[in-house]
Amino acid sequence: MNPMHLTLTKKTHSCIRLEKDGRTLVIDPGGFSEQDAAVGADAILVTHEHPDHFDEGRLRAALDADPAAEIWTLRSVADRLAAAFPGRVHTVGNGDTFTAAGFDVQVHGELHAVIHPDIPRITNIGFLVDGSLFHPGDALTVPDHPVDTLMLPVMAPWNKISEVIDYVREVKPRRAIDIHDALLTDLARPIYDNQIGSLGGTDHGRLSPGDSTGL
């Protein structure tokens, strides 16, 4: 893996901001995240169409505010935005690679995790940034590439803690940091921290919204 000089800032739920060399990349500024989560981003990545990951109003505001800002996402999201922002909304899928605001990105995954067998599965992609940090969206996708920092969907209607622990074990990152945690109550956090930390086999932690760490 290439050494990274990134700053990761956690936003509410599944949204993160990455900063490097004066450029900012934001992933999944959805409806549970801060109203200004996408503001100031040079590039925005969206994993799928669910409203806690994709908020059309936030994205339109970010693109209107900065005429140079661009979005990379899957077709279901791109189709909602591309006509209004010609040439600035890029459709990507599993296996694609691209550079966004100086960040090298690989796309992994195709489908959202199963919520219930009666609910049709939608598409979902994950993003491996600079060959090191992986954000899977709403899936337990295992990239065919070593992962240094795994953004871990810790609590969702589509997962249970044993699956989360096994996912960490399978990816084998150097460290895992929680995302998809807006529905996790303060009472539950110590339980999740203890079980994932003791059974996952890697350094596990979480950041409060607004907190940052170096990568």
PDB file of C-alpha atoms in Angstrom:
ATOM      1  CA  MET A   1       0.000   0.000   0.000  1.00  0.00           C
ATOM      2  CA  ASN A   2       1.171   3.499  -0.748  1.00  0.00           C
ATOM      3  CA  PRO A   3       1.872   5.764   2.211  1.00  0.00           C
ATOM      4  CA  MET A   4      -0.897   8.272   2.691  1.00  0.00           C
ATOM      5  CA  HIS A   5      -0.914  11.803   3.984  1.00  0.00           C
ATOM      6  CA  LEU A   6      -4.622  12.173   4.468  1.00  0.00           C
ATOM      7  CA  THR A   7      -6.856  13.691   7.082  1.00  0.00           C
ATOM      8  CA  LEU A   8     -10.104  11.813   7.692  1.00  0.00           C
ATOM      9  CA  THR A   9     -12.988  13.747   9.250  1.00  0.00           C
ATOM     10  CA  LYS A  10     -16.018  11.759  10.331  1.00  0.00           C
ATOM     11  CA  LYS A  11     -19.415  13.283   9.637  1.00  0.00           C
ATOM     12  CA  THR A  12     -22.711  11.940  10.930  1.00  0.00           C
ATOM     13  CA  HIS A  13     -23.687   8.415   9.836  1.00  0.00           C
ATOM     14  CA  SER A  14     -21.857   7.180   6.719  1.00  0.00           C
ATOM     15  CA  CYS A  15     -20.367  10.454   5.511  1.00  0.00           C
ATOM     16  CA  ILE A  16     -16.631  11.080   5.638  1.00  0.00           C
ATOM     17  CA  ARG A  17     -14.385  13.886   4.375  1.00  0.00           C
ATOM     18  CA  LEU A  18     -10.846  13.206   3.200  1.00  0.00           C
ATOM     19  CA  GLU A  19      -8.343  16.025   2.761  1.00  0.00           C
ATOM     20  CA  LYS A  20      -4.966  15.876   1.009  1.00  0.00           C
ATOM     21  CA  ASP A  21      -2.779  18.598  -0.472  1.00  0.00           C
ATOM     22  CA  GLY A  22      -5.517  21.195  -0.088  1.00  0.00           C
ATOM     23  CA  ARG A  23      -8.124  19.084  -1.899  1.00  0.00           C
ATOM     24  CA  THR A  24     -11.256  17.571  -0.332  1.00  0.00           C
ATOM     25  CA  LEU A  25     -13.092  14.357  -1.195  1.00  0.00           C
ATOM     26  CA  VAL A  26     -16.470  13.628   0.432  1.00  0.00           C
ATOM     27  CA  ILE A  27     -18.191  10.232   0.452  1.00  0.00           C
ATOM     28  CA  ASP A  28     -21.933   9.735   1.041  1.00  0.00           C
ATOM     29  CA  PRO A  29     -23.207  13.122   2.279  1.00  0.00           C
ATOM     30  CA  GLY A  30     -26.715  11.793   2.846  1.00  0.00           C
ATOM     31  CA  GLY A  31     -29.810  12.960   4.648  1.00  0.00           C
ATOM     32  CA  PHE A  32     -28.569  11.893   8.102  1.00  0.00           C
ATOM     33  CA  SER A  33     -25.340  13.857   7.745  1.00  0.00           C
ATOM     34  CA  GLU A  34     -24.805  17.555   8.317  1.00  0.00           C
ATOM     35  CA  GLN A  35     -26.509  19.993   5.985  1.00  0.00           C
ATOM     36  CA  ASP A  36     -23.131  21.331   4.867  1.00  0.00           C
ATOM     37  CA  ALA A  37     -21.423  17.931   4.645  1.00  0.00           C
ATOM     38  CA  ALA A  38     -20.692  18.303   0.926  1.00  0.00           C
ATOM     39  CA  VAL A  39     -19.920  22.023   0.933  1.00  0.00           C
ATOM     40  CA  GLY A  40     -16.373  22.783  -0.149  1.00  0.00           C
ATOM     41  CA  ALA A  41     -15.776  19.345  -1.653  1.00  0.00           C
ATOM     42  CA  ASP A  42     -13.717  19.183  -4.830  1.00  0.00           C
ATOM     43  CA  ALA A  43     -15.041  15.686  -5.502  1.00  0.00           C
ATOM     44  CA  ILE A  44     -17.995  13.734  -4.130  1.00  0.00           C
ATOM     45  CA  LEU A  45     -18.492   9.956  -4.221  1.00  0.00           C
ATOM     46  CA  VAL A  46     -21.886   8.335  -3.629  1.00  0.00           C
ATOM     47  CA  THR A  47     -22.239   4.599  -3.006  1.00  0.00           C
ATOM     48  CA  HIS A  48     -25.962   4.174  -3.690  1.00  0.00           C
ATOM     49  CA  GLU A  49     -29.370   5.821  -3.863  1.00  0.00           C
ATOM     50  CA  HIS A  50     -30.751   5.349  -0.332  1.00  0.00           C
ATOM     51  CA  PRO A  51     -31.494   8.738   1.268  1.00  0.00           C
ATOM     52  CA  ASP A  52     -29.145   8.267   4.219  1.00  0.00           C
ATOM     53  CA  HIS A  53     -26.302   8.161   1.655  1.00  0.00           C
ATOM     54  CA  PHE A  54     -27.662  10.260  -1.218  1.00  0.00           C
ATOM     55  CA  ASP A  55     -29.358  13.600  -0.636  1.00  0.00           C
ATOM     56  CA  GLU A  56     -30.052  15.268  -3.955  1.00  0.00           C
ATOM     57  CA  GLY A  57     -30.472  18.722  -2.458  1.00  0.00           C
ATOM     58  CA  ARG A  58     -27.109  18.611  -0.687  1.00  0.00           C
ATOM     59  CA  LEU A  59     -25.349  17.514  -3.855  1.00  0.00           C
ATOM     60  CA  ARG A  60     -27.002  20.127  -6.057  1.00  0.00           C
ATOM     61  CA  ALA A  61     -26.068  22.822  -3.551  1.00  0.00           C
ATOM     62  CA  ALA A  62     -22.434  21.683  -3.504  1.00  0.00           C
ATOM     63  CA  LEU A  63     -22.218  21.625  -7.305  1.00  0.00           C
ATOM     64  CA  ASP A  64     -23.909  25.009  -7.588  1.00  0.00           C
ATOM     65  CA  ALA A  65     -21.532  26.518  -5.029  1.00  0.00           C
ATOM     66  CA  ASP A  66     -18.384  25.285  -6.799  1.00  0.00           C
ATOM     67  CA  PRO A  67     -18.529  25.030 -10.610  1.00  0.00           C
ATOM     68  CA  ALA A  68     -15.400  22.848 -10.549  1.00  0.00           C
ATOM     69  CA  ALA A  69     -16.810  20.223  -8.160  1.00  0.00           C
ATOM     70  CA  GLU A  70     -17.618  16.813  -9.651  1.00  0.00           C
ATOM     71  CA  ILE A  71     -19.411  13.626  -8.616  1.00  0.00           C
ATOM     72  CA  TRP A  72     -18.595   9.970  -9.226  1.00  0.00           C
ATOM     73  CA  THR A  73     -21.364   7.479  -8.530  1.00  0.00           C
ATOM     74  CA  LEU A  74     -23.426   4.607  -9.922  1.00  0.00           C
ATOM     75  CA  ARG A  75     -26.070   4.980 -12.599  1.00  0.00           C
ATOM     76  CA  SER A  76     -29.139   5.173 -10.323  1.00  0.00           C
ATOM     77  CA  VAL A  77     -27.743   8.330  -8.692  1.00  0.00           C
ATOM     78  CA  ALA A  78     -26.051   9.782 -11.769  1.00  0.00           C
ATOM     79  CA  ASP A  79     -29.315   9.691 -13.708  1.00  0.00           C
ATOM     80  CA  ARG A  80     -30.837  12.072 -11.145  1.00  0.00           C
ATOM     81  CA  LEU A  81     -28.125  14.712 -11.547  1.00  0.00           C
ATOM     82  CA  ALA A  82     -26.332  14.392 -14.876  1.00  0.00           C
ATOM     83  CA  ALA A  83     -28.721  16.496 -16.967  1.00  0.00           C
ATOM     84  CA  ALA A  84     -28.405  19.496 -14.652  1.00  0.00           C
ATOM     85  CA  PHE A  85     -24.593  19.341 -14.481  1.00  0.00           C
ATOM     86  CA  PRO A  86     -23.254  18.292 -17.896  1.00  0.00           C
ATOM     87  CA  GLY A  87     -19.831  16.676 -17.795  1.00  0.00           C
ATOM     88  CA  ARG A  88     -19.582  16.850 -14.023  1.00  0.00           C
ATOM     89  CA  VAL A  89     -21.411  13.662 -12.980  1.00  0.00           C
ATOM     90  CA  HIS A  90     -19.512  10.467 -13.792  1.00  0.00           C
ATOM     91  CA  THR A  91     -21.043   6.987 -13.807  1.00  0.00           C
ATOM     92  CA  VAL A  92     -18.762   4.228 -12.500  1.00  0.00           C
ATOM     93  CA  GLY A  93     -19.087   0.573 -11.559  1.00  0.00           C
ATOM     94  CA  ASN A  94     -17.247  -2.444 -10.201  1.00  0.00           C
ATOM     95  CA  GLY A  95     -13.690  -2.649 -11.525  1.00  0.00           C
ATOM     96  CA  ASP A  96     -13.455   0.971 -12.632  1.00  0.00           C
ATOM     97  CA  THR A  97     -10.561   3.216 -11.583  1.00  0.00           C
ATOM     98  CA  PHE A  98     -10.386   6.990 -11.750  1.00  0.00           C
ATOM     99  CA  THR A  99      -8.719  10.040 -10.244  1.00  0.00           C
ATOM    100  CA  ALA A 100     -10.899  12.551  -8.411  1.00  0.00           C
ATOM    101  CA  ALA A 101      -9.376  15.788  -7.081  1.00  0.00           C
ATOM    102  CA  GLY A 102      -5.979  14.106  -6.866  1.00  0.00           C
ATOM    103  CA  PHE A 103      -7.266  10.980  -5.098  1.00  0.00           C
ATOM    104  CA  ASP A 104      -6.862   7.627  -6.851  1.00  0.00           C
ATOM    105  CA  VAL A 105     -10.069   5.598  -6.537  1.00  0.00           C
ATOM    106  CA  GLN A 106     -10.947   1.969  -7.297  1.00  0.00           C
ATOM    107  CA  VAL A 107     -14.576   0.797  -7.402  1.00  0.00           C
ATOM    108  CA  HIS A 108     -15.525  -2.503  -5.771  1.00  0.00           C
ATOM    109  CA  GLY A 109     -18.916  -4.190  -5.426  1.00  0.00           C
ATOM    110  CA  GLU A 110     -22.223  -4.265  -7.264  1.00  0.00           C
ATOM    111  CA  LEU A 111     -25.171  -4.921  -4.928  1.00  0.00           C
ATOM    112  CA  HIS A 112     -26.593  -3.580  -1.681  1.00  0.00           C
ATOM    113  CA  ALA A 113     -26.694  -6.090   1.163  1.00  0.00           C
ATOM    114  CA  VAL A 114     -29.928  -8.053   1.597  1.00  0.00           C
ATOM    115  CA  ILE A 115     -32.337  -6.154   3.858  1.00  0.00           C
ATOM    116  CA  HIS A 116     -35.054  -8.822   3.552  1.00  0.00           C
ATOM    117  CA  PRO A 117     -35.645 -11.434   0.846  1.00  0.00           C
ATOM    118  CA  ASP A 118     -38.929  -9.696  -0.059  1.00  0.00           C
ATOM    119  CA  ILE A 119     -37.148  -6.393  -0.783  1.00  0.00           C
ATOM    120  CA  PRO A 120     -35.451  -6.218  -4.193  1.00  0.00           C
ATOM    121  CA  ARG A 121     -31.722  -5.508  -3.959  1.00  0.00           C
ATOM    122  CA  ILE A 122     -30.492  -2.246  -5.426  1.00  0.00           C
ATOM    123  CA  THR A 123     -27.025  -1.502  -6.738  1.00  0.00           C
ATOM    124  CA  ASN A 124     -24.231  -0.389  -4.388  1.00  0.00           C
ATOM    125  CA  ILE A 125     -20.565   0.324  -4.940  1.00  0.00           C
ATOM    126  CA  GLY A 126     -17.647   0.771  -2.574  1.00  0.00           C
ATOM    127  CA  PHE A 127     -14.648   3.051  -3.006  1.00  0.00           C
ATOM    128  CA  LEU A 128     -11.005   2.230  -2.262  1.00  0.00           C
ATOM    129  CA  VAL A 129      -9.196   5.559  -1.962  1.00  0.00           C
ATOM    130  CA  ASP A 130      -5.458   5.868  -2.642  1.00  0.00           C
ATOM    131  CA  GLY A 131      -5.122   2.097  -2.380  1.00  0.00           C
ATOM    132  CA  SER A 132      -5.669   2.210   1.350  1.00  0.00           C
ATOM    133  CA  LEU A 133      -9.019   3.431   2.751  1.00  0.00           C
ATOM    134  CA  PHE A 134     -12.159   1.495   1.832  1.00  0.00           C
ATOM    135  CA  HIS A 135     -15.747   2.744   2.181  1.00  0.00           C
ATOM    136  CA  PRO A 136     -18.123  -0.108   1.235  1.00  0.00           C
ATOM    137  CA  GLY A 137     -21.439   1.761   1.344  1.00  0.00           C
ATOM    138  CA  ASP A 138     -24.239  -0.606   2.376  1.00  0.00           C
ATOM    139  CA  ALA A 139     -22.548  -3.922   1.687  1.00  0.00           C
ATOM    140  CA  LEU A 140     -19.884  -6.146   3.168  1.00  0.00           C
ATOM    141  CA  THR A 141     -17.750  -6.096   0.036  1.00  0.00           C
ATOM    142  CA  VAL A 142     -14.238  -7.507   0.337  1.00  0.00           C
ATOM    143  CA  PRO A 143     -11.898  -5.773  -2.137  1.00  0.00           C
ATOM    144  CA  ASP A 144      -9.282  -7.825  -3.955  1.00  0.00           C
ATOM    145  CA  HIS A 145      -6.696  -5.450  -2.544  1.00  0.00           C
ATOM    146  CA  PRO A 146      -5.177  -4.956   0.923  1.00  0.00           C
ATOM    147  CA  VAL A 147      -7.004  -2.404   3.044  1.00  0.00           C
ATOM    148  CA  ASP A 148      -5.261  -0.247   5.615  1.00  0.00           C
ATOM    149  CA  THR A 149      -8.311   1.609   7.000  1.00  0.00           C
ATOM    150  CA  LEU A 150     -11.774   0.051   6.728  1.00  0.00           C
ATOM    151  CA  MET A 151     -14.807   2.273   7.172  1.00  0.00           C
ATOM    152  CA  LEU A 152     -17.014  -0.249   8.955  1.00  0.00           C
ATOM    153  CA  PRO A 153     -20.843  -0.198   8.594  1.00  0.00           C
ATOM    154  CA  VAL A 154     -21.382  -1.052  12.211  1.00  0.00           C
ATOM    155  CA  MET A 155     -25.179  -0.995  12.623  1.00  0.00           C
ATOM    156  CA  ALA A 156     -27.861  -1.172   9.944  1.00  0.00           C
ATOM    157  CA  PRO A 157     -31.213  -2.846   9.230  1.00  0.00           C
ATOM    158  CA  TRP A 158     -29.310  -5.213   6.937  1.00  0.00           C
ATOM    159  CA  ASN A 159     -26.588  -6.484   9.274  1.00  0.00           C
ATOM    160  CA  LYS A 160     -25.976  -8.083  12.643  1.00  0.00           C
ATOM    161  CA  ILE A 161     -22.907  -7.858  14.809  1.00  0.00           C
ATOM    162  CA  SER A 162     -21.601 -11.346  13.995  1.00  0.00           C
ATOM    163  CA  GLU A 163     -21.533 -10.378  10.306  1.00  0.00           C
ATOM    164  CA  VAL A 164     -19.746  -7.126  11.123  1.00  0.00           C
ATOM    165  CA  ILE A 165     -17.102  -8.992  13.116  1.00  0.00           C
ATOM    166  CA  ASP A 166     -16.622 -11.606  10.383  1.00  0.00           C
ATOM    167  CA  TYR A 167     -16.330  -8.822   7.812  1.00  0.00           C
ATOM    168  CA  VAL A 168     -13.471  -7.229   9.731  1.00  0.00           C
ATOM    169  CA  ARG A 169     -11.795 -10.624  10.004  1.00  0.00           C
ATOM    170  CA  GLU A 170     -12.112 -11.233   6.264  1.00  0.00           C
ATOM    171  CA  VAL A 171     -10.869  -7.812   5.130  1.00  0.00           C
ATOM    172  CA  LYS A 172      -8.040  -7.813   7.707  1.00  0.00           C
ATOM    173  CA  PRO A 173      -7.467  -4.048   7.753  1.00  0.00           C
ATOM    174  CA  ARG A 174      -4.858  -2.428   9.963  1.00  0.00           C
ATOM    175  CA  ARG A 175      -7.702  -0.586  11.611  1.00  0.00           C
ATOM    176  CA  ALA A 176     -11.478  -0.268  11.353  1.00  0.00           C
ATOM    177  CA  ILE A 177     -13.425   2.928  12.016  1.00  0.00           C
ATOM    178  CA  ASP A 178     -17.203   2.945  12.446  1.00  0.00           C
ATOM    179  CA  ILE A 179     -19.621   4.386   9.921  1.00  0.00           C
ATOM    180  CA  HIS A 180     -23.366   3.758   9.467  1.00  0.00           C
ATOM    181  CA  ASP A 181     -23.783   4.450  13.165  1.00  0.00           C
ATOM    182  CA  ALA A 182     -26.455   7.170  13.396  1.00  0.00           C
ATOM    183  CA  LEU A 183     -29.023   4.638  14.646  1.00  0.00           C
ATOM    184  CA  LEU A 184     -26.690   3.169  17.254  1.00  0.00           C
ATOM    185  CA  THR A 185     -27.623   4.485  20.697  1.00  0.00           C
ATOM    186  CA  ASP A 186     -25.116   5.482  23.344  1.00  0.00           C
ATOM    187  CA  LEU A 187     -26.242   2.490  25.402  1.00  0.00           C
ATOM    188  CA  ALA A 188     -25.258   0.107  22.608  1.00  0.00           C
ATOM    189  CA  ARG A 189     -21.905   1.642  21.710  1.00  0.00           C
ATOM    190  CA  PRO A 190     -19.838   0.031  24.514  1.00  0.00           C
ATOM    191  CA  ILE A 191     -21.268  -3.382  23.599  1.00  0.00           C
ATOM    192  CA  TYR A 192     -20.354  -2.966  19.935  1.00  0.00           C
ATOM    193  CA  ASP A 193     -16.940  -1.502  20.808  1.00  0.00           C
ATOM    194  CA  ASN A 194     -16.129  -4.405  23.121  1.00  0.00           C
ATOM    195  CA  GLN A 195     -17.287  -7.198  20.831  1.00  0.00           C
ATOM    196  CA  ILE A 196     -15.798  -5.847  17.591  1.00  0.00           C
ATOM    197  CA  GLY A 197     -12.618  -4.802  19.372  1.00  0.00           C
ATOM    198  CA  SER A 198     -12.078  -8.143  21.091  1.00  0.00           C
ATOM    199  CA  LEU A 199     -13.215 -10.431  18.240  1.00  0.00           C
ATOM    200  CA  GLY A 200     -12.439  -8.536  15.033  1.00  0.00           C
ATOM    201  CA  GLY A 201      -8.704  -9.079  15.178  1.00  0.00           C
ATOM    202  CA  THR A 202      -7.716  -5.494  14.362  1.00  0.00           C
ATOM    203  CA  ASP A 203      -7.552  -2.020  15.870  1.00  0.00           C
ATOM    204  CA  HIS A 204     -11.166  -0.848  16.086  1.00  0.00           C
ATOM    205  CA  GLY A 205     -12.364   2.630  16.965  1.00  0.00           C
ATOM    206  CA  ARG A 206     -14.906   5.287  16.258  1.00  0.00           C
ATOM    207  CA  LEU A 207     -14.920   9.020  15.763  1.00  0.00           C
ATOM    208  CA  SER A 208     -17.610  11.430  16.869  1.00  0.00           C
ATOM    209  CA  PRO A 209     -19.001  13.643  14.105  1.00  0.00           C
ATOM    210  CA  GLY A 210     -16.525  16.426  13.454  1.00  0.00           C
ATOM    211  CA  ASP A 211     -13.538  14.518  14.832  1.00  0.00           C
ATOM    212  CA  SER A 212     -10.512  13.981  12.588  1.00  0.00           C
ATOM    213  CA  THR A 213      -7.571  11.598  12.403  1.00  0.00           C
ATOM    214  CA  GLY A 214      -4.506  11.286  10.223  1.00  0.00           C
ATOM    215  CA  LEU A 215      -4.094   8.343   7.887  1.00  0.00           C
TER     216      LEU A 215
END
